[in-house]
mmCIF file of C-alpha atoms in Angstrom:
data_model
loop_
_atom_site.group_PDB
_atom_site.id
_atom_site.type_symbol
_atom_site.label_atom_id
_atom_site.label_comp_id
_atom_site.label_asym_id
_atom_site.label_seq_id
_atom_site.Cartn_x
_atom_site.Cartn_y
_atom_site.Cartn_z
ATOM 1 C CA ALA R 124 -57.189 -170.374 -72.588
ATOM 2 C CA GLN R 125 -57.024 -167.238 -70.707
ATOM 3 C CA GLU R 126 -59.349 -166.847 -67.566
ATOM 4 C CA PRO R 127 -62.373 -164.522 -67.805
ATOM 5 C CA GLY R 128 -61.341 -160.826 -67.018
ATOM 6 C CA SER R 129 -57.401 -161.520 -67.643
ATOM 7 C CA VAL R 130 -55.769 -158.563 -69.467
ATOM 8 C CA THR R 131 -53.083 -158.791 -72.438
ATOM 9 C CA ILE R 132 -51.587 -155.626 -73.934
ATOM 10 C CA TYR R 133 -49.689 -155.575 -76.954
ATOM 11 C CA PRO R 134 -47.526 -154.699 -78.847
ATOM 12 C CA ASN R 135 -44.955 -154.396 -76.021
ATOM 13 C CA PRO R 136 -42.573 -152.532 -76.360
ATOM 14 C CA ALA R 137 -45.120 -150.137 -78.234
ATOM 15 C CA ASN R 138 -44.644 -147.633 -80.899
ATOM 16 C CA GLU R 139 -47.841 -145.808 -82.289
ATOM 17 C CA PHE R 140 -50.383 -147.660 -80.351
ATOM 18 C CA ILE R 141 -51.336 -150.563 -77.904
ATOM 19 C CA GLU R 142 -54.134 -152.822 -77.903
ATOM 20 C CA VAL R 143 -55.608 -153.833 -74.661
ATOM 21 C CA VAL R 144 -57.958 -156.934 -74.803
ATOM 22 C CA VAL R 145 -60.064 -158.112 -71.940
ATOM 23 C CA ALA R 146 -60.831 -161.867 -72.061
ATOM 24 C CA ASP R 147 -64.374 -162.758 -71.937
ATOM 25 C CA HIS R 148 -65.358 -159.573 -70.574
ATOM 26 C CA ASN R 149 -68.250 -157.596 -72.070
ATOM 27 C CA GLU R 150 -68.879 -154.964 -69.866
ATOM 28 C CA LEU R 151 -67.289 -151.335 -70.146
ATOM 29 C CA PHE R 152 -63.517 -151.164 -68.732
ATOM 30 C CA ASP R 153 -61.399 -147.772 -68.199
ATOM 31 C CA VAL R 154 -57.991 -147.573 -69.105
ATOM 32 C CA THR R 155 -55.570 -144.722 -67.990
ATOM 33 C CA ILE R 156 -51.620 -144.583 -69.225
ATOM 34 C CA PHE R 157 -49.561 -142.808 -66.835
ATOM 35 C CA ASP R 158 -45.839 -141.520 -67.566
ATOM 36 C CA THR R 159 -42.866 -142.196 -65.132
ATOM 37 C CA THR R 160 -43.977 -138.945 -62.861
ATOM 38 C CA GLY R 161 -47.451 -140.551 -62.351
ATOM 39 C CA ARG R 162 -49.122 -137.929 -64.877
ATOM 40 C CA SER R 163 -51.914 -139.325 -66.892
ATOM 41 C CA VAL R 164 -50.893 -139.206 -70.365
ATOM 42 C CA ALA R 165 -53.689 -140.933 -72.409
ATOM 43 C CA GLN R 166 -56.908 -142.670 -71.365
ATOM 44 C CA GLY R 167 -60.076 -144.448 -73.038
ATOM 45 C CA SER R 168 -63.039 -146.978 -72.610
ATOM 46 C CA GLY R 169 -63.831 -150.027 -73.969
ATOM 47 C CA SER R 170 -65.344 -153.519 -73.951
ATOM 48 C CA ARG R 171 -63.295 -156.557 -75.121
ATOM 49 C CA LYS R 172 -60.742 -154.429 -77.090
ATOM 50 C CA LEU R 173 -59.488 -150.836 -76.755
ATOM 51 C CA LEU R 174 -56.900 -149.277 -79.262
ATOM 52 C CA LEU R 175 -54.882 -146.556 -77.710
ATOM 53 C CA ASP R 176 -52.674 -143.914 -79.539
ATOM 54 C CA THR R 177 -49.076 -144.014 -78.037
ATOM 55 C CA GLY R 178 -47.497 -141.922 -80.817
ATOM 56 C CA ASP R 179 -47.342 -138.877 -78.734
ATOM 57 C CA LEU R 180 -46.113 -140.472 -75.688
ATOM 58 C CA SER R 181 -42.177 -140.109 -74.655
ATOM 59 C CA SER R 182 -40.107 -143.215 -74.819
ATOM 60 C CA GLY R 183 -39.566 -145.065 -71.779
ATOM 61 C CA VAL R 184 -41.737 -147.274 -69.082
ATOM 62 C CA HIS R 185 -45.206 -146.171 -68.750
ATOM 63 C CA MET R 186 -47.878 -147.970 -66.398
ATOM 64 C CA VAL R 187 -51.215 -148.752 -67.948
ATOM 65 C CA ARG R 188 -54.197 -148.969 -65.397
ATOM 66 C CA ILE R 189 -57.277 -151.132 -66.373
ATOM 67 C CA SER R 190 -60.275 -150.865 -64.384
ATOM 68 C CA LEU R 191 -62.952 -153.425 -64.751
ATOM 69 C CA ALA R 192 -65.569 -154.936 -62.797
ATOM 70 C CA GLY R 193 -64.556 -153.053 -59.475
ATOM 71 C CA SER R 194 -60.875 -154.491 -59.630
ATOM 72 C CA VAL R 195 -57.934 -152.695 -61.180
ATOM 73 C CA VAL R 196 -55.130 -154.234 -63.025
ATOM 74 C CA LEU R 197 -51.670 -152.549 -63.515
ATOM 75 C CA GLU R 198 -49.438 -153.321 -66.300
ATOM 76 C CA ARG R 199 -45.953 -151.767 -67.557
ATOM 77 C CA VAL R 200 -45.356 -150.885 -71.408
ATOM 78 C CA VAL R 201 -42.623 -149.586 -72.958
ATOM 79 C CA VAL R 202 -42.837 -146.975 -75.475
ATOM 80 C CA MET R 203 -39.741 -147.050 -78.045
ATOM 81 C CA ARG R 204 -39.188 -144.521 -80.625
#
């Protein structure tokens, strides 16, 4: 079982979308995807689950920042075309 507040992102590598799932977290969280230059290329908010469109993002490694309950989680996601 996942601990409350743990983050799962899939699929990784991604193509058209990613889903961000926060275990046992009912409050709103914010997600921002950054490209390799640090530019924000996608963002959204959700609670428990968030589906983000990655269809317009360039191929390569992107950083995903999840802000929840006063803490920040950083994850890498690879976008493949």
